[in-house]
Short mmCIF file of C-alpha atoms in Angstrom, two decimals:
data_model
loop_
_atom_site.label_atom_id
_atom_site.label_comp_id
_atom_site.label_asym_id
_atom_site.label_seq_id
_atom_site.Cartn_x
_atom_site.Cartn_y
_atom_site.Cartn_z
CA UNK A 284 -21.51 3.55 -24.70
CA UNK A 285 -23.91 2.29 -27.53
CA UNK A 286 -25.32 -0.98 -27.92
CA UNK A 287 -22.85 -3.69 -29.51
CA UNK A 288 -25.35 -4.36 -32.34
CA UNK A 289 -25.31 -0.56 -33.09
CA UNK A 290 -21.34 -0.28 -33.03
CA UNK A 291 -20.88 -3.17 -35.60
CA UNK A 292 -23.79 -2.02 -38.04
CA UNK A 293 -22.27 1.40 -38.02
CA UNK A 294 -18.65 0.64 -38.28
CA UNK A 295 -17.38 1.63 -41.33
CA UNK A 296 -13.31 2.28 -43.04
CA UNK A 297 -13.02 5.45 -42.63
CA UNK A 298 -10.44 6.63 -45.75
CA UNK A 299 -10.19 10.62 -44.59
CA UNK A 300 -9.43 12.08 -41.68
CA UNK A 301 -8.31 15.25 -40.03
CA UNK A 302 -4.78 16.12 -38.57
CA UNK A 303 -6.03 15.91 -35.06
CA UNK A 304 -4.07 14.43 -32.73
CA UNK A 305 -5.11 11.42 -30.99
CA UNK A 306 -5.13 10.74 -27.40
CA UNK A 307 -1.88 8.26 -26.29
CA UNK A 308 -3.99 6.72 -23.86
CA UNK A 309 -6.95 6.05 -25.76
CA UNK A 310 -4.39 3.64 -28.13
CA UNK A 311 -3.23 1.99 -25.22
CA UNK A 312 -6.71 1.20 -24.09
CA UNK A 313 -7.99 0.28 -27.57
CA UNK A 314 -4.86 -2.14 -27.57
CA UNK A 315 -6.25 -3.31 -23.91
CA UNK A 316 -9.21 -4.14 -25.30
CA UNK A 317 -7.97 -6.00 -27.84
CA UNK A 318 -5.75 -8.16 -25.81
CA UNK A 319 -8.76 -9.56 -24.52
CA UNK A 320 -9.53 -11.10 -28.01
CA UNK A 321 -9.69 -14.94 -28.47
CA UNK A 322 -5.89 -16.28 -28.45
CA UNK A 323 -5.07 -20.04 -28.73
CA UNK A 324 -3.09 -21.18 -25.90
CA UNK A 325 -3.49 -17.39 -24.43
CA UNK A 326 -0.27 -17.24 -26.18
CA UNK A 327 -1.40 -13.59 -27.37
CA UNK A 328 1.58 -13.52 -30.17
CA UNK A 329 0.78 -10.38 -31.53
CA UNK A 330 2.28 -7.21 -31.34
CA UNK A 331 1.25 -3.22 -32.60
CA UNK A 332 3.80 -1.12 -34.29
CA UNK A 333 2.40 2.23 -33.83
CA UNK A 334 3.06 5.20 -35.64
CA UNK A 335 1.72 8.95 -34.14
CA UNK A 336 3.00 12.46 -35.39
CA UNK A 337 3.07 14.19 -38.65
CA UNK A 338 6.91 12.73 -38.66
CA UNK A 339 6.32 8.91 -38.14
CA UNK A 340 3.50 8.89 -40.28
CA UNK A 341 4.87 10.57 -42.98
CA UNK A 342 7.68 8.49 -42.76
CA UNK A 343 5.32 5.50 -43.55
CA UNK A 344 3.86 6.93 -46.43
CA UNK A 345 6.55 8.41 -48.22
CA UNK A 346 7.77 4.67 -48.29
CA UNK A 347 4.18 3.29 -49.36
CA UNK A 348 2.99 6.23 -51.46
CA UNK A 349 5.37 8.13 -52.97
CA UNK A 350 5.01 12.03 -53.57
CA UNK A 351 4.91 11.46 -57.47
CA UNK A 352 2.05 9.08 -57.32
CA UNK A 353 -0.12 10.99 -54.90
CA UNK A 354 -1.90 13.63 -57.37
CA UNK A 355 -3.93 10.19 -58.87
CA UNK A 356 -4.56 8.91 -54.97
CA UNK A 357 -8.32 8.88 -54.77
CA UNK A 358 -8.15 9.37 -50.37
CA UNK A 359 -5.66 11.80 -50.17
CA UNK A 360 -7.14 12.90 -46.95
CA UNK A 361 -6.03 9.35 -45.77
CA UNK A 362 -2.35 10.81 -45.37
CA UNK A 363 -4.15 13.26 -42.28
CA UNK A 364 -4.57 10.10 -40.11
CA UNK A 365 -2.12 11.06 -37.23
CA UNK A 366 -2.03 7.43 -36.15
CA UNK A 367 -0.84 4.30 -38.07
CA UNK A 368 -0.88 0.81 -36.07
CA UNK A 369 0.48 -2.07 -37.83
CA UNK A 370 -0.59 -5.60 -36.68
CA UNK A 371 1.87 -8.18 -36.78
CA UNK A 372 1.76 -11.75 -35.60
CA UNK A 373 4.70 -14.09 -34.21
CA UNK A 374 4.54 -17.59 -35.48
CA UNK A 375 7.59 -18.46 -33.31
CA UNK A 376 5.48 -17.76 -30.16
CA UNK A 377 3.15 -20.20 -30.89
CA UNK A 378 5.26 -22.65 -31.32
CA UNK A 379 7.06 -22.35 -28.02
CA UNK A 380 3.53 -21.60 -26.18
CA UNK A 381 2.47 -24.99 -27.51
CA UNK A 382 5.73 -26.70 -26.86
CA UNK A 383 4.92 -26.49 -23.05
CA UNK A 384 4.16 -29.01 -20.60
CA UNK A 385 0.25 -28.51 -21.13
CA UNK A 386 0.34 -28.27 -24.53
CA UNK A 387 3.00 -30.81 -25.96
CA UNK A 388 0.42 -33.52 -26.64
CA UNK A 389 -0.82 -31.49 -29.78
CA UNK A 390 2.17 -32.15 -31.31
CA UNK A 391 2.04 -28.21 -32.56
CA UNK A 392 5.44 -27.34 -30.64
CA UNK A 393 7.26 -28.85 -33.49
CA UNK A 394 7.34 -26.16 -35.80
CA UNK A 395 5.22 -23.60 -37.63
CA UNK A 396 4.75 -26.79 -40.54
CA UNK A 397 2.87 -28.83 -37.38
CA UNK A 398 0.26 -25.88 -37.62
CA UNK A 399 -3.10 -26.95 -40.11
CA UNK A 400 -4.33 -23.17 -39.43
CA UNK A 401 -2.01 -20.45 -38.46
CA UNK A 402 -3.25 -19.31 -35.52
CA UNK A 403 -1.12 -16.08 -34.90
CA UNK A 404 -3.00 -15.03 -37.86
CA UNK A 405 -6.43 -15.80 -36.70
CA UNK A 406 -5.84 -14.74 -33.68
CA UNK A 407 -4.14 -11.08 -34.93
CA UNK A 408 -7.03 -10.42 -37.06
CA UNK A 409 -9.66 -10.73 -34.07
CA UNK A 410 -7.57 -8.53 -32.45
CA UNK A 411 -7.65 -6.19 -35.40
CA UNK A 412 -11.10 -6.39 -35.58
CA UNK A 413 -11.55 -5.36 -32.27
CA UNK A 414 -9.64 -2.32 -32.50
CA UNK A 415 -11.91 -1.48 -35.42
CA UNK A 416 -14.61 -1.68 -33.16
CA UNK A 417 -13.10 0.09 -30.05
CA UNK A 418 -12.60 2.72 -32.30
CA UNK A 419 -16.10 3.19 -33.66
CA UNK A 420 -17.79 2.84 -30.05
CA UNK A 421 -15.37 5.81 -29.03
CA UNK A 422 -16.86 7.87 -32.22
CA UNK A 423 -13.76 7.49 -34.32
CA UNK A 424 -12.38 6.17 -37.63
CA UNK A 425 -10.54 3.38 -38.66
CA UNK A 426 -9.48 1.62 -41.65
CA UNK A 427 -7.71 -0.96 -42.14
CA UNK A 428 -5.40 -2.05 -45.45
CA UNK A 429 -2.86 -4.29 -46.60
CA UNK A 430 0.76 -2.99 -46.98
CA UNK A 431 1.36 -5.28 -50.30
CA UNK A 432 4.13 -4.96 -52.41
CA UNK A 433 5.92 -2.03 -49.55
CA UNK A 434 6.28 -4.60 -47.31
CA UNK A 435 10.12 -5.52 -47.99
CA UNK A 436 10.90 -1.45 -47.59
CA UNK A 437 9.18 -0.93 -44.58
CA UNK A 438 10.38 -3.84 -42.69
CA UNK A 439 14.02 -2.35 -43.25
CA UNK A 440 12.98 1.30 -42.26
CA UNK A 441 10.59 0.24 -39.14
CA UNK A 442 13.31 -2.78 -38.18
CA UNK A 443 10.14 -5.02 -37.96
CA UNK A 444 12.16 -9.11 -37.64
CA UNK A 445 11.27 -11.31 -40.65
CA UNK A 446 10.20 -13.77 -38.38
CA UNK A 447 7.17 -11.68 -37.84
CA UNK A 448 3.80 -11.81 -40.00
CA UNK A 449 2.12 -8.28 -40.92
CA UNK A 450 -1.38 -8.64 -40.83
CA UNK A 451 -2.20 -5.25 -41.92
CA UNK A 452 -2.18 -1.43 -41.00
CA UNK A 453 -5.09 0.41 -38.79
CA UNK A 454 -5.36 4.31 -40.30
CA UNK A 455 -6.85 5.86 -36.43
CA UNK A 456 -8.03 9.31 -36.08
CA UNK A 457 -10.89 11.67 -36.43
CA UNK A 458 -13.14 11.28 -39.76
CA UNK A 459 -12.67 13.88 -42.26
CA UNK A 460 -14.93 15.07 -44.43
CA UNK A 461 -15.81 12.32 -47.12
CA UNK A 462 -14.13 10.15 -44.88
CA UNK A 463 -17.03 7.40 -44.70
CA UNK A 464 -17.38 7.88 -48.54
CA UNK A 465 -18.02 4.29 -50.02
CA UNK A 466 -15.16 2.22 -51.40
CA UNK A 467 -15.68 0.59 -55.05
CA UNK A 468 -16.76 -2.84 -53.25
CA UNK A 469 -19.39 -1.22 -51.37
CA UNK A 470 -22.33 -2.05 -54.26
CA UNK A 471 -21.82 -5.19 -53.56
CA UNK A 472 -24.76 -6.91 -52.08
CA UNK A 473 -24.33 -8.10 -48.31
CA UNK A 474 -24.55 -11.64 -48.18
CA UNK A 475 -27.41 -13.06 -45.92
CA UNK A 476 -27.47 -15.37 -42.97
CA UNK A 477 -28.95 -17.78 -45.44
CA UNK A 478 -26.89 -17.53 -47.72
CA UNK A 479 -24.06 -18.17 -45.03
CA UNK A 480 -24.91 -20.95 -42.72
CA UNK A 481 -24.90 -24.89 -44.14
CA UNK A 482 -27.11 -27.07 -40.98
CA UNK A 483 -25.89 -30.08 -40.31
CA UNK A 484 -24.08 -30.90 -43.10
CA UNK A 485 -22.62 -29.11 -45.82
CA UNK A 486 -25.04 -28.42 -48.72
CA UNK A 487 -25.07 -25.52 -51.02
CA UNK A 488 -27.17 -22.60 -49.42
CA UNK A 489 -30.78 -21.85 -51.04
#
């Protein structure tokens, strides 16, 4: 295994890979390790929708991407990843997590409205981020997008409950060639820790 400051300075999205197959069991323990990510309540109210084979995927795509607008698709090699995992969160379980006994003093068991933050959604994206890592410690590529304006058509296809947010998609597989090749925000300048952190109180950074 490499060193955890290694694995998040390398990590990259990864927008080409090859049609190699990925593992079953390596999901399910990228999935375990993600479970392990911060949850309020430990109400762990997210799920992963995946999609592996040429079939499912393709299935996804030819409801995202159509075949007409592909020839303009700058990744097209993003199409090869043989594994799709979309995140979703569950409001609902929050509520009911925080509607229990040990929780009922925060008032949050009232509805998703009692919520300031929305939790499920913090709390899905840290697990999504730790899939992206996961996969870069095992040597793999990741990437994850937004589905956008698809989302109403693959909700029907994929039966995913409106009740449930989607976070986002993870592309998972083997990196093609060109498949760490910068995206068109990548010039932008990294912002430093000083630019970042406000001490004490807030005041703009120097």
């Amino acid at each position: 295994m490499t060193e955890f400051r290694e694995v998040v300075r390398n990590r990259r999205m990864t927008r080409a890979f090859t049609v190699d197959p990925v593992d079953p069991e390596l999901i399910d323990d990228f999935v375990d390790l993600a479970s392990r990510a911060p949850s309020a309540g430990k109400t762990q109210g997210w799920h992963a929708l995946v999609l592996e084979g040429a079939a499912d995927v393709a299935r996804y795509w030819d409801l995202t991407l159509p075949v007409d607008k592909r020839a303009t698709f700058r990744w097209p090699q993003l199409l090869d990843a043989p594994v799709l995992m979309i995140v979703l969160a569950d409001p609902d379980a929050y509520v009911e997590r925080y509607g229990e006994a040990d929780k009922a003093r925060t008032g949050l068991g009232a509805s998703v409205d009692a919520w300031p933050v929305p939790y499920w959604t913090v709390d899905a994206s840290m697990a999504a981020m730790t899939i992206l890592l996961a996969a870069e410690d095992e040597g793999m590529g990741a990437l994850f997008f937004g589905l956008f304006q698809s989302e109403p058509e693959v909700r029907r296809e994929l039966a995913i409950p409106d009740r449930l947010e989607i976070i986002g998609v993870i592309a998972l597989g083997h990196a093609g060639d060109g498949g760490e090749a910068p995206g068109r925000s990548a010039d932008r300048p990294r912002r430093s820790a000083d630019q970042i952190i406000h001490r004490g109180r807030w005041q703009s950074p120097a």
